[in-house]
Amino acid sequence: MPSFLAYPLEMLPYVVITILIAFTIHEWAHALTALAFGDDTAKNQGRLSLNPLVHVDLIGLLMIVIAGFGWAKPTPVNRYKLKKRRLGSICVSLAGPLSNLLLAFIATGIMMFLVKQYGYSDSIWLNFLGVFIQLNVVLFVFNLIPFPPLDGYQILTEFLPMRFRAKLQPIEQYAFLIFLIIALTPLYNLTIGPIFNFFIPAITQAMQHFFLFLFF
């Protein structure tokens, strides 16, 4: 495997296809939920679409391939146009991560059904579904971390008094730099790492156990 890639070369097609689907559904879910609460900003900018080219940021996609993390084009949301502004804002923020959890759940069901029908094997479909499930669960957990500009941070701020929000605003402009420092240094093992190490296996195993109970 080339040392500058975050994944084995043979996995890259699975990773790229998964990211194209996962990012597209994630951002589309934000746009659809915003429209349901009265904000047509994303729709007017052509973001209420299932076309990956509308949502995927090329640099963000390349960063996933090279560094193991990346980003899509943020869905524009005018939170002041939302009906029931606080509830709408929370639902819009939750929609993206929950869409990734739903994708992982559906893929787990398909994978366990194939296992029941054909048994475990080193097949292209099972390998792809394994990557698809893992990355969508990662996106679900990652986006709910309460750190700007992630969805979890948007949710958190809706529960904070205005004086605390004002104190956090100066940090937001340095958020990307802070995130790079955390993700690319040993700080990862003290911050994001433990969150991933606990929640990702727990969620993945819970979904597998559900379908084991259902199918077997």
Short mmCIF file of C-alpha atoms in Angstrom, two decimals:
data_model
loop_
_atom_site.label_atom_id
_atom_site.label_comp_id
_atom_site.label_asym_id
_atom_site.label_seq_id
_atom_site.Cartn_x
_atom_site.Cartn_y
_atom_site.Cartn_z
CA MET A 1 0.00 0.00 0.00
CA PRO A 2 1.36 3.47 -0.82
CA SER A 3 2.34 5.13 2.46
CA PHE A 4 0.48 8.35 1.65
CA LEU A 5 -2.92 6.65 1.58
CA ALA A 6 -5.13 6.11 4.62
CA TYR A 7 -6.58 2.86 3.28
CA PRO A 8 -5.22 -0.21 1.48
CA LEU A 9 -5.29 0.26 -2.27
CA GLU A 10 -7.78 -2.56 -2.79
CA MET A 11 -10.23 -0.87 -0.41
CA LEU A 12 -10.22 2.52 -2.13
CA PRO A 13 -13.11 1.78 -4.54
CA TYR A 14 -15.28 0.73 -1.58
CA VAL A 15 -14.25 3.81 0.40
CA VAL A 16 -14.87 6.28 -2.44
CA ILE A 17 -18.28 4.79 -3.35
CA THR A 18 -19.29 4.77 0.32
CA ILE A 19 -18.26 8.40 0.85
CA LEU A 20 -20.08 9.55 -2.29
CA ILE A 21 -23.29 7.90 -1.04
CA ALA A 22 -22.87 8.80 2.63
CA PHE A 23 -22.02 12.47 2.08
CA THR A 24 -24.78 12.89 -0.48
CA ILE A 25 -27.49 11.40 1.74
CA HIS A 26 -26.14 13.28 4.78
CA GLU A 27 -26.31 16.71 3.13
CA TRP A 28 -29.57 15.93 1.31
CA ALA A 29 -31.13 15.01 4.68
CA HIS A 30 -30.06 18.39 6.10
CA ALA A 31 -31.62 20.18 3.11
CA LEU A 32 -34.84 18.16 3.18
CA THR A 33 -35.35 18.67 6.91
CA ALA A 34 -34.63 22.39 6.63
CA LEU A 35 -37.27 22.66 3.89
CA ALA A 36 -39.75 20.72 6.04
CA PHE A 37 -39.26 23.37 8.74
CA GLY A 38 -39.71 26.24 6.30
CA ASP A 39 -36.17 27.13 5.21
CA ASP A 40 -35.80 26.88 1.43
CA THR A 41 -32.21 28.21 1.34
CA ALA A 42 -30.63 24.86 0.45
CA LYS A 43 -33.36 24.09 -2.08
CA ASN A 44 -32.84 27.44 -3.82
CA GLN A 45 -29.11 26.73 -4.06
CA GLY A 46 -29.69 23.34 -5.67
CA ARG A 47 -28.72 21.32 -2.61
CA LEU A 48 -31.99 19.39 -2.35
CA SER A 49 -30.51 16.84 -4.71
CA LEU A 50 -29.21 13.27 -4.70
CA ASN A 51 -26.50 14.18 -7.21
CA PRO A 52 -23.14 13.58 -5.45
CA LEU A 53 -21.50 16.35 -7.50
CA VAL A 54 -23.71 18.87 -5.71
CA HIS A 55 -22.56 17.86 -2.25
CA VAL A 56 -19.07 16.33 -2.42
CA ASP A 57 -16.08 18.60 -1.93
CA LEU A 58 -13.15 17.27 -3.98
CA ILE A 59 -10.52 18.37 -1.45
CA GLY A 60 -12.56 16.85 1.37
CA LEU A 61 -12.84 13.57 -0.55
CA LEU A 62 -9.09 13.50 -1.25
CA MET A 63 -8.39 14.16 2.43
CA ILE A 64 -10.40 11.06 3.36
CA VAL A 65 -8.34 8.96 0.95
CA ILE A 66 -5.04 10.44 2.13
CA ALA A 67 -5.58 11.31 5.81
CA GLY A 68 -8.63 9.26 6.77
CA PHE A 69 -10.90 12.25 7.45
CA GLY A 70 -12.55 14.84 5.24
CA TRP A 71 -15.68 16.83 4.59
CA ALA A 72 -18.52 17.57 2.20
CA LYS A 73 -19.84 20.97 1.12
CA PRO A 74 -21.83 22.28 4.12
CA THR A 75 -25.55 22.58 3.48
CA PRO A 76 -26.61 26.24 3.78
CA VAL A 77 -29.26 26.72 6.47
CA ASN A 78 -30.87 29.99 7.52
CA ARG A 79 -31.93 29.08 11.02
CA TYR A 80 -33.98 32.26 11.39
CA LYS A 81 -36.31 31.07 8.63
CA LEU A 82 -37.06 27.80 10.44
CA LYS A 83 -40.48 27.28 11.98
CA LYS A 84 -40.11 26.54 15.69
CA ARG A 85 -36.54 27.76 15.34
CA ARG A 86 -34.88 25.79 18.16
CA LEU A 87 -36.65 22.51 17.41
CA GLY A 88 -36.11 23.02 13.68
CA SER A 89 -32.41 23.74 14.16
CA ILE A 90 -31.94 20.63 16.29
CA CYS A 91 -33.82 18.44 13.81
CA VAL A 92 -31.88 19.83 10.84
CA SER A 93 -28.59 19.13 12.62
CA LEU A 94 -29.66 15.62 13.65
CA ALA A 95 -30.93 14.71 10.18
CA GLY A 96 -27.47 14.29 8.65
CA PRO A 97 -25.93 11.97 11.26
CA LEU A 98 -29.18 9.98 11.59
CA SER A 99 -29.21 9.44 7.83
CA ASN A 100 -25.77 7.83 8.11
CA LEU A 101 -26.95 5.63 10.97
CA LEU A 102 -29.95 4.57 8.86
CA LEU A 103 -27.68 3.72 5.92
CA ALA A 104 -25.49 1.62 8.22
CA PHE A 105 -28.57 -0.10 9.67
CA ILE A 106 -29.95 -0.98 6.22
CA ALA A 107 -26.53 -2.21 5.05
CA THR A 108 -26.18 -4.36 8.16
CA GLY A 109 -29.54 -5.97 7.42
CA ILE A 110 -28.48 -6.71 3.84
CA MET A 111 -25.14 -8.10 4.99
CA MET A 112 -26.69 -10.38 7.63
CA PHE A 113 -29.28 -11.58 5.12
CA LEU A 114 -26.52 -12.49 2.65
CA VAL A 115 -24.63 -14.26 5.42
CA LYS A 116 -27.74 -16.27 6.27
CA GLN A 117 -28.30 -17.22 2.63
CA TYR A 118 -24.73 -17.90 1.52
CA GLY A 119 -22.57 -18.00 4.65
CA TYR A 120 -19.45 -15.98 5.36
CA SER A 121 -17.16 -15.57 2.39
CA ASP A 122 -14.56 -13.17 1.07
CA SER A 123 -16.96 -11.76 -1.49
CA ILE A 124 -16.92 -8.32 -3.05
CA TRP A 125 -20.39 -7.54 -1.68
CA LEU A 126 -19.61 -8.49 1.91
CA ASN A 127 -16.33 -6.57 1.80
CA PHE A 128 -18.09 -3.50 0.42
CA LEU A 129 -20.91 -3.72 2.96
CA GLY A 130 -18.38 -4.03 5.78
CA VAL A 131 -16.68 -0.79 4.68
CA PHE A 132 -20.03 0.90 4.06
CA ILE A 133 -21.31 0.08 7.53
CA GLN A 134 -18.10 1.07 9.28
CA LEU A 135 -17.72 4.44 7.57
CA ASN A 136 -21.36 5.39 8.01
CA VAL A 137 -21.19 4.60 11.72
CA VAL A 138 -17.99 6.67 11.91
CA LEU A 139 -19.78 9.59 10.24
CA PHE A 140 -22.73 9.23 12.62
CA VAL A 141 -20.53 9.30 15.72
CA PHE A 142 -18.07 11.89 14.41
CA ASN A 143 -20.71 14.42 13.38
CA LEU A 144 -22.36 14.29 16.80
CA ILE A 145 -19.17 15.35 18.58
CA PRO A 146 -19.95 18.80 20.06
CA PHE A 147 -17.12 20.61 18.28
CA PRO A 148 -17.52 23.37 15.67
CA PRO A 149 -18.60 23.15 12.89
CA LEU A 150 -19.94 19.63 13.43
CA ASP A 151 -23.66 18.90 13.82
CA GLY A 152 -23.21 18.03 17.49
CA TYR A 153 -21.93 21.54 18.15
CA GLN A 154 -24.97 23.08 16.45
CA ILE A 155 -27.21 20.96 18.67
CA LEU A 156 -25.26 21.88 21.80
CA THR A 157 -25.48 25.62 21.14
CA GLU A 158 -29.28 25.42 21.02
CA PHE A 159 -29.25 24.48 24.71
CA LEU A 160 -26.74 27.11 25.81
CA PRO A 161 -27.66 30.59 27.11
CA MET A 162 -26.77 33.42 24.73
CA ARG A 163 -23.91 34.62 26.95
CA PHE A 164 -22.18 31.24 26.61
CA ARG A 165 -22.73 31.17 22.85
CA ALA A 166 -21.08 34.58 22.57
CA LYS A 167 -18.03 33.29 24.45
CA LEU A 168 -17.73 30.31 22.11
CA GLN A 169 -17.91 32.33 18.89
CA PRO A 170 -14.23 33.41 18.90
CA ILE A 171 -13.21 29.74 19.08
CA GLU A 172 -15.23 28.86 15.98
CA GLN A 173 -12.89 30.68 13.60
CA TYR A 174 -9.99 28.52 14.79
CA ALA A 175 -12.02 25.30 14.86
CA PHE A 176 -10.51 23.72 11.75
CA LEU A 177 -6.94 24.34 12.93
CA ILE A 178 -7.75 22.97 16.39
CA PHE A 179 -9.34 19.91 14.81
CA LEU A 180 -6.25 19.24 12.65
CA ILE A 181 -4.04 19.44 15.72
CA ILE A 182 -6.29 17.01 17.60
CA ALA A 183 -6.66 14.58 14.69
CA LEU A 184 -3.00 14.48 13.62
CA THR A 185 -1.23 14.47 16.99
CA PRO A 186 -1.24 12.19 20.06
CA LEU A 187 -4.11 14.32 21.37
CA TYR A 188 -6.32 12.10 19.20
CA ASN A 189 -5.79 9.24 21.67
CA LEU A 190 -7.05 11.42 24.51
CA THR A 191 -10.02 13.02 22.75
CA ILE A 192 -11.64 11.62 19.59
CA GLY A 193 -9.98 8.21 19.81
CA PRO A 194 -11.75 6.98 22.98
CA ILE A 195 -15.12 8.17 21.60
CA PHE A 196 -14.61 6.19 18.40
CA ASN A 197 -13.20 3.15 20.22
CA PHE A 198 -16.28 2.88 22.43
CA PHE A 199 -19.22 3.95 20.31
CA ILE A 200 -18.34 2.58 16.88
CA PRO A 201 -17.94 -1.08 17.94
CA ALA A 202 -20.93 -0.78 20.30
CA ILE A 203 -23.25 0.53 17.58
CA THR A 204 -21.99 -1.90 14.94
CA GLN A 205 -22.38 -4.90 17.24
CA ALA A 206 -25.83 -3.77 18.39
CA MET A 207 -27.06 -3.66 14.79
CA GLN A 208 -25.55 -7.06 14.04
CA HIS A 209 -27.18 -8.59 17.13
CA PHE A 210 -30.54 -7.15 16.11
CA PHE A 211 -30.41 -8.82 12.71
CA LEU A 212 -28.97 -12.03 14.17
CA PHE A 213 -32.05 -12.18 16.38
CA LEU A 214 -34.27 -11.36 13.39
CA PHE A 215 -32.80 -13.76 10.84
CA PHE A 216 -31.30 -16.66 12.79
#
